[in-house]
Short mmCIF file of C-alpha atoms and ligand atoms in Angstrom, two decimals:
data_model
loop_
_atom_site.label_atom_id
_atom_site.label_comp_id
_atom_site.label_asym_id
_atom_site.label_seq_id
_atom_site.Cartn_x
_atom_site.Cartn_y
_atom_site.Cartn_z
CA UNK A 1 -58.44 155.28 32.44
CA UNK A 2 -60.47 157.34 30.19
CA UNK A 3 -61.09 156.40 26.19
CA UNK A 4 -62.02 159.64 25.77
CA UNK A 5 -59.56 161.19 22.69
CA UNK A 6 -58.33 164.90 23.82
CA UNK A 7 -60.12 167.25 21.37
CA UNK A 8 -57.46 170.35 20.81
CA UNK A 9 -58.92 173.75 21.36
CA UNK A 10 -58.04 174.63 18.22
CA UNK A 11 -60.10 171.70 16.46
CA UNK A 12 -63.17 172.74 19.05
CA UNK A 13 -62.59 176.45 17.73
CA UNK A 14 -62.09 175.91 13.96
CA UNK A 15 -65.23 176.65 11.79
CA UNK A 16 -67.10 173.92 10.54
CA UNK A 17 -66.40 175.37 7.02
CA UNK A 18 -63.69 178.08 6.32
CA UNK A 19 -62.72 179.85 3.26
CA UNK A 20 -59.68 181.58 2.54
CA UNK A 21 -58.84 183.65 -0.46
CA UNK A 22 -60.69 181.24 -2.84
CA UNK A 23 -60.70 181.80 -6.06
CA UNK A 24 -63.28 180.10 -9.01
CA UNK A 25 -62.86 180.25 -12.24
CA UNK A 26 -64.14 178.06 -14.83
CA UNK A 27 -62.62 176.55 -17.98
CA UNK A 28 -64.46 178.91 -20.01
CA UNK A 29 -62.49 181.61 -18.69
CA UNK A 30 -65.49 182.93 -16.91
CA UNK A 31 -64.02 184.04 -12.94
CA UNK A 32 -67.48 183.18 -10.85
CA UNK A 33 -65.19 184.30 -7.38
CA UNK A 34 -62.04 186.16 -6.35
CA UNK A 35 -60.26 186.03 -2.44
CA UNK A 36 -63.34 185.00 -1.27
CA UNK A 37 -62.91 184.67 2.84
CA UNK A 38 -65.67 182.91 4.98
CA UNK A 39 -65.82 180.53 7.97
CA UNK A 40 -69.40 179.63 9.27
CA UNK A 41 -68.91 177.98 12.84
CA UNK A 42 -71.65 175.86 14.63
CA UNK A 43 -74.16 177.85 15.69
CA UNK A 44 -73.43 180.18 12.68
CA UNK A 45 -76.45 181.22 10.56
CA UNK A 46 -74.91 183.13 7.61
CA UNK A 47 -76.70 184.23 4.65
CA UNK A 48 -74.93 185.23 1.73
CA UNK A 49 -76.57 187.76 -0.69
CA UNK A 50 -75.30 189.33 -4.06
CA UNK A 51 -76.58 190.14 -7.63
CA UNK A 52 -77.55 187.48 -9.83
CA UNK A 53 -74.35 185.83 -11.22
CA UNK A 54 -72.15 186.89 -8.38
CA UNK A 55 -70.96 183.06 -7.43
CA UNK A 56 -73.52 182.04 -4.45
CA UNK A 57 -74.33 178.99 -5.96
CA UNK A 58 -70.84 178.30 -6.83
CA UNK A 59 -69.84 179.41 -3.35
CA UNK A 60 -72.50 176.80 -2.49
CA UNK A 61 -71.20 174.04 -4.71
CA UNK A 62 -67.40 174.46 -3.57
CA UNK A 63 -68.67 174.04 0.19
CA UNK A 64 -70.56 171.09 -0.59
CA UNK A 65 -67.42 169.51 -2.24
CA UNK A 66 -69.25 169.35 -5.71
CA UNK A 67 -66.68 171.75 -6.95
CA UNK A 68 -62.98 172.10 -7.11
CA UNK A 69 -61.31 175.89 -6.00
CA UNK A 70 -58.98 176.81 -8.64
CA UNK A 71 -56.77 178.69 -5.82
CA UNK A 72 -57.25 179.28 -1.98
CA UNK A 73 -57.83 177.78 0.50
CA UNK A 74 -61.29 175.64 1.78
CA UNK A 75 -61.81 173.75 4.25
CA UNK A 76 -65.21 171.39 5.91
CA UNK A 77 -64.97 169.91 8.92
CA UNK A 78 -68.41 168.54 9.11
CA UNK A 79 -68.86 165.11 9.83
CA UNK A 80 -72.09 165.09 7.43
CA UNK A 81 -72.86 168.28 4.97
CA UNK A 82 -76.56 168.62 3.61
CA UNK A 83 -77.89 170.53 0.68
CA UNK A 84 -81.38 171.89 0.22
CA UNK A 85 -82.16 173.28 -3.26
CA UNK A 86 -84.61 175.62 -4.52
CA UNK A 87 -86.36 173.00 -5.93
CA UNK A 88 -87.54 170.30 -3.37
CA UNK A 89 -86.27 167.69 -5.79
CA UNK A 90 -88.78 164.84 -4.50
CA UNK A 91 -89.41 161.38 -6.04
CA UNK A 92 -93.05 161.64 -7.13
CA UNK A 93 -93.85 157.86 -6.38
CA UNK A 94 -92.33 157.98 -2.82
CA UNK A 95 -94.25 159.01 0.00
CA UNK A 96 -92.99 162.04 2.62
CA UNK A 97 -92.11 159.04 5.09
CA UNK A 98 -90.25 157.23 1.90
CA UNK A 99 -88.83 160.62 0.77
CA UNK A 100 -86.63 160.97 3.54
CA UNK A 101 -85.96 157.10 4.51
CA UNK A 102 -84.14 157.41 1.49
CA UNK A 103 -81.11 158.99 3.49
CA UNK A 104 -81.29 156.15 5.66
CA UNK A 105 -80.99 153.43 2.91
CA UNK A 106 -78.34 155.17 1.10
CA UNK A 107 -76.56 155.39 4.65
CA UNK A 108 -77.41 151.55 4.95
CA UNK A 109 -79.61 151.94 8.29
CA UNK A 110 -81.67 148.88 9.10
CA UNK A 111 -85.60 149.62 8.26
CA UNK A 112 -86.71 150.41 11.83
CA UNK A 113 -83.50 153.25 12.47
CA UNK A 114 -84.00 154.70 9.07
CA UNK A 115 -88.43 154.96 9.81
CA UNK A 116 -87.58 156.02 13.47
CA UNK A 117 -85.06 158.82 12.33
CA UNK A 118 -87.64 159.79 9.00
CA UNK A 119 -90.58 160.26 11.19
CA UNK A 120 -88.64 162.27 13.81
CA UNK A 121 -87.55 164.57 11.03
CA UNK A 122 -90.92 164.90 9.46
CA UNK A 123 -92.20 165.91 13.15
CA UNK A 124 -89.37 168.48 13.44
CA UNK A 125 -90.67 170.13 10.16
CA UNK A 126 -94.32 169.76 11.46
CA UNK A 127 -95.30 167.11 8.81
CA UNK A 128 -96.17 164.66 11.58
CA UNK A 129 -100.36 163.19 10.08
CA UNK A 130 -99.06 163.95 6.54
CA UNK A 131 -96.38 161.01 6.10
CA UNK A 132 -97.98 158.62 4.22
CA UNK A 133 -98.86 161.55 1.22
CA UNK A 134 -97.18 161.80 -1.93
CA UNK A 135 -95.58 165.17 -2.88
CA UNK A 136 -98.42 165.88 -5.77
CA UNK A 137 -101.03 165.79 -2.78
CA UNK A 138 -98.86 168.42 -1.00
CA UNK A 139 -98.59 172.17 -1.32
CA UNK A 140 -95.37 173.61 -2.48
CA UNK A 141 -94.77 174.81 1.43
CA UNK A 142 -95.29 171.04 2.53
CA UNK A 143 -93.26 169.59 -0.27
CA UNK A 144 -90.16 172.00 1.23
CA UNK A 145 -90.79 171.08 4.14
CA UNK A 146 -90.20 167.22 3.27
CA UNK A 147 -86.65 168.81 1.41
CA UNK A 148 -85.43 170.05 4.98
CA UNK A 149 -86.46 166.86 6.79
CA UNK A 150 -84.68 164.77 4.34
CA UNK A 151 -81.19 167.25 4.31
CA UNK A 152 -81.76 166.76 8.17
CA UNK A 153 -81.98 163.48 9.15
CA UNK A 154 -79.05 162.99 8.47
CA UNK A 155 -78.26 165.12 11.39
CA UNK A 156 -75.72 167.54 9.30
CA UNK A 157 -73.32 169.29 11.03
CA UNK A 158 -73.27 171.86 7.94
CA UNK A 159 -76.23 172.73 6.45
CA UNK A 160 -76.03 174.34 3.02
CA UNK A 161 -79.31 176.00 1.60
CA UNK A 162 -79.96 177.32 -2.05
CA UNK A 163 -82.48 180.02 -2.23
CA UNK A 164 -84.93 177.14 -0.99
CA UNK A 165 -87.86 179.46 -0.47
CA UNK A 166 -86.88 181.23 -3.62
CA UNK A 167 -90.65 179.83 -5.45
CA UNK A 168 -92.93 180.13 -2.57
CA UNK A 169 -95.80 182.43 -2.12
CA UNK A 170 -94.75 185.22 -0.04
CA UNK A 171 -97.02 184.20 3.17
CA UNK A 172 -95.81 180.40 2.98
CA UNK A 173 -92.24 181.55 2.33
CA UNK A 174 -92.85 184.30 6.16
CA UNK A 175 -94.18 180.78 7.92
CA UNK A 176 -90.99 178.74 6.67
CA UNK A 177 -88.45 181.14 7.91
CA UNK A 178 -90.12 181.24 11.15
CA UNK A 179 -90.28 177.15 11.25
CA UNK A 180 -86.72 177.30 9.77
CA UNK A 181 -85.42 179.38 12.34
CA UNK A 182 -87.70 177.46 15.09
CA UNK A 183 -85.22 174.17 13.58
CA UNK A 184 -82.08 175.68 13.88
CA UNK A 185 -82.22 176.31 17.33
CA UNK A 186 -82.82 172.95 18.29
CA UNK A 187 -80.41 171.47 16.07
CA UNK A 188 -77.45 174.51 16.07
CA UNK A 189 -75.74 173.31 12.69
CA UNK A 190 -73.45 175.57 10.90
CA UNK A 191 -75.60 177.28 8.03
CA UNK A 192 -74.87 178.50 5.04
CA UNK A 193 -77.90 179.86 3.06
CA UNK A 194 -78.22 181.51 -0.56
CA UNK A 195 -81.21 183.96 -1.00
CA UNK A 196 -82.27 187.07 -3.01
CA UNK A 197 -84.41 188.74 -0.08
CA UNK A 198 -82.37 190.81 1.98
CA UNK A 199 -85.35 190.52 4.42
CA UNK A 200 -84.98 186.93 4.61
CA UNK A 201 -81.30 187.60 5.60
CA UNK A 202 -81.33 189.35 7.99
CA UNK A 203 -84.55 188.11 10.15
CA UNK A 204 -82.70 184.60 9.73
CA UNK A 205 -79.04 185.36 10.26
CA UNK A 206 -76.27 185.78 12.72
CA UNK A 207 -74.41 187.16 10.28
CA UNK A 208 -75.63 188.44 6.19
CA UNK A 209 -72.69 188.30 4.04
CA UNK A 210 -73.29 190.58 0.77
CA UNK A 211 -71.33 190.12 -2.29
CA UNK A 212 -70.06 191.96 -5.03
CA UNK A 213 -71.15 191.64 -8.72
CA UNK A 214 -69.08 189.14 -10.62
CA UNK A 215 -66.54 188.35 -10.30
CA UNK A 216 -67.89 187.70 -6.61
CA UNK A 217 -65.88 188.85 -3.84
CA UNK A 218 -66.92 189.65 0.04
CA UNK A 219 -67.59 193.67 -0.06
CA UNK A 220 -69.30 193.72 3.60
CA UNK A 221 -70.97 191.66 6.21
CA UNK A 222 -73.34 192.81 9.06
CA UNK A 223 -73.47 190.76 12.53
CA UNK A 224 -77.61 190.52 12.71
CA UNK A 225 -77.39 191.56 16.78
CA UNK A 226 -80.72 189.91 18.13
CA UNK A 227 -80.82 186.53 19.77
CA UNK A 228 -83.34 183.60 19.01
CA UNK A 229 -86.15 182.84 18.58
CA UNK A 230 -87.03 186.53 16.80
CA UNK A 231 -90.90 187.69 16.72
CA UNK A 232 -92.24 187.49 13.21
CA UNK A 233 -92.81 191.12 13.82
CA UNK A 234 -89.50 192.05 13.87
CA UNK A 235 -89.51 192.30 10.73
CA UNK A 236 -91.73 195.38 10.95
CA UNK A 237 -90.10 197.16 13.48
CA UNK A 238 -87.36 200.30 13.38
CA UNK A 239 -84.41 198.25 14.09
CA UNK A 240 -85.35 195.83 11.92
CA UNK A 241 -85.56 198.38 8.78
CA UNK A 242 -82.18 199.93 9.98
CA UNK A 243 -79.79 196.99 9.46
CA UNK A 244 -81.87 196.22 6.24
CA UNK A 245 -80.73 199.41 5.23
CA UNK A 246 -77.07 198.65 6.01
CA UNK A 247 -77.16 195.72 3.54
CA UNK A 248 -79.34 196.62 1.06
CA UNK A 249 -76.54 200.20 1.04
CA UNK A 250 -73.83 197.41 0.92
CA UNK A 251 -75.55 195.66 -2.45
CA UNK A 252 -76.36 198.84 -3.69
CA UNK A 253 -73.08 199.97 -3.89
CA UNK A 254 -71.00 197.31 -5.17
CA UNK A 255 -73.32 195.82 -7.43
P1 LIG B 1 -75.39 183.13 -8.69
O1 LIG B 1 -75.76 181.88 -7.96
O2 LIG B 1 -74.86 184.21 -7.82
O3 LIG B 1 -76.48 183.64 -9.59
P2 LIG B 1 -73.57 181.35 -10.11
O4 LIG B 1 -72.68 180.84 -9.05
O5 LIG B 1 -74.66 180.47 -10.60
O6 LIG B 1 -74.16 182.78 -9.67
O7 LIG B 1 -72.68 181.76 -11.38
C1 LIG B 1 -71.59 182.68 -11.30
C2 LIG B 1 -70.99 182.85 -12.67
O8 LIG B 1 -70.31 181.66 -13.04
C3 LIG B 1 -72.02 183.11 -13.77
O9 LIG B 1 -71.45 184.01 -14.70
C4 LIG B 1 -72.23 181.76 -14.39
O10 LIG B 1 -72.61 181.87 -15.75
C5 LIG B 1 -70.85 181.13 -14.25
N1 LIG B 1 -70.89 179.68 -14.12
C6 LIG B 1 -71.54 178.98 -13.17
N2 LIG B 1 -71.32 177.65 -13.33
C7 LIG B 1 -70.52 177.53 -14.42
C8 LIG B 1 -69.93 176.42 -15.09
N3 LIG B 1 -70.12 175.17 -14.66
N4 LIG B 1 -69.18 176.67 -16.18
C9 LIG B 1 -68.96 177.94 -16.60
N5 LIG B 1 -69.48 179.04 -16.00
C10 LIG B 1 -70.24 178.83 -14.93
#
């Protein structure tokens, strides 16, 4: 007889993280969101742009359960959620390796899963020769690139990014969302990701989701139509500048 539990379609269907007319608004009166609807799936890269003070980060916070809606409806059904900031948020006297073995001895791995699963995660990020630096003797692109191997060792089944290329130089910040994308289609987690580039959206999207000024609501989102992994040219081509268009219209209009 099989041990195996049924798994309802509906479960196998449901997005890993669904939103349904949420509503923030803080004790200072200050309303950061309004009906807010959203469900990233697996397999879902959806970027969420808007004007500064719209709600993304509190759309982010909500989602990674460090916030409370005041009404609505949210819902994660991630097994493990990560969160990569802006700022790679490293501990200076910790190697790369040691950086993200921390996961592991939070999670209470024994020493040889939580190396094994670190150094497989710094490889995936294309740190493998720099383990055994500390984040002063790495570049700001490197010390990111620690960040995402530490939110993903942990294997997350939602991945929640920040505007995490937000302070790179603009060539480092072209390589990571070509290594980034290169990541997620190995690993296929849901992703939600904050940024301010519109270009960034859309070259790493399945779907961009633009939002109104504050309070932040959903004014229009645009299904990004081309498959993985995308050229880094792309981004210079016709098509490419056409759906741009279509969100940066979107922002324009309901800023
Ligand atoms: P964004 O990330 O789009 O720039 P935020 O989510 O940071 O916007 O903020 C949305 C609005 O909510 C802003 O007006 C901000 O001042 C306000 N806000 C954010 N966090 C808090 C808080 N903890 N208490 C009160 N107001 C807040």
């Amino acid at each position: 007889m099989s041990t195996t539990a049924p798994v309802s379609p509906t479960r196998l269907d449901a997005p890993t993280l669904q939103l349904r007319e949420v509503t923030k608004r803080f004790p200072t009166g200050t309303t950061a969101l309004t009906g807010v609807d959203l469900g990233v799936a697996s397999g879902d890269f959806v970027s969420v742009v808007g004007p500064s003070g719209c709600g993304k980060s509190t759309l982010l916070r909500l989602a990674a359960g460090l916030d409370q809606v005041t009404s609505g409806d949210l819902r994660v059904s991630a097994a493990t959620t990560s969160y990569v900031f802006q700022d790679p948020t490293l501990l200076e006297w910790r190697s790369a390796l040691r950086n993200v073995e921390l996961v592991g001895e939070l999670r209470g791995l024994s020493r040889a899963e939580r190396r094994a699963a670190a150094l497989a995660a710094l490889e995936l990020v294309g740190l493998d020769g720099f383990e055994h630096q500390h984040p002063r003797q790495l570049s700001g692109g490197m010390r990111m690139r620690v960040s995402i191997a530490r939110a993903l060792v942990a294997e997350p089944d939602l991945a929640l990014f920040d505007e995490p290329f937000g302070a790179l130089d603009e060539i480092t910040r072209l390589r990571m969302q070509t290594e980034l994308q290169r990541i997620f289609c190995m690993k296929s987690f849901a992703a939600l990701f904050i940024t301010h580039s519109v270009s960034e959206a859309v070259y790493l999207s399945t779907r961009v989701v633009v939002m109104s000024g504050r309070p932040g609501r959903v004014v229009a989102e645009v299904d990004i139509p081309w498959s993985y992994p995308r050229p880094p040219e792309l981004r210079y081509s016709a098509e490419f500048a056409e759906i741009t268009g279509q969100v940066s219209a979107a922002l324009g209009e309901h800023a």
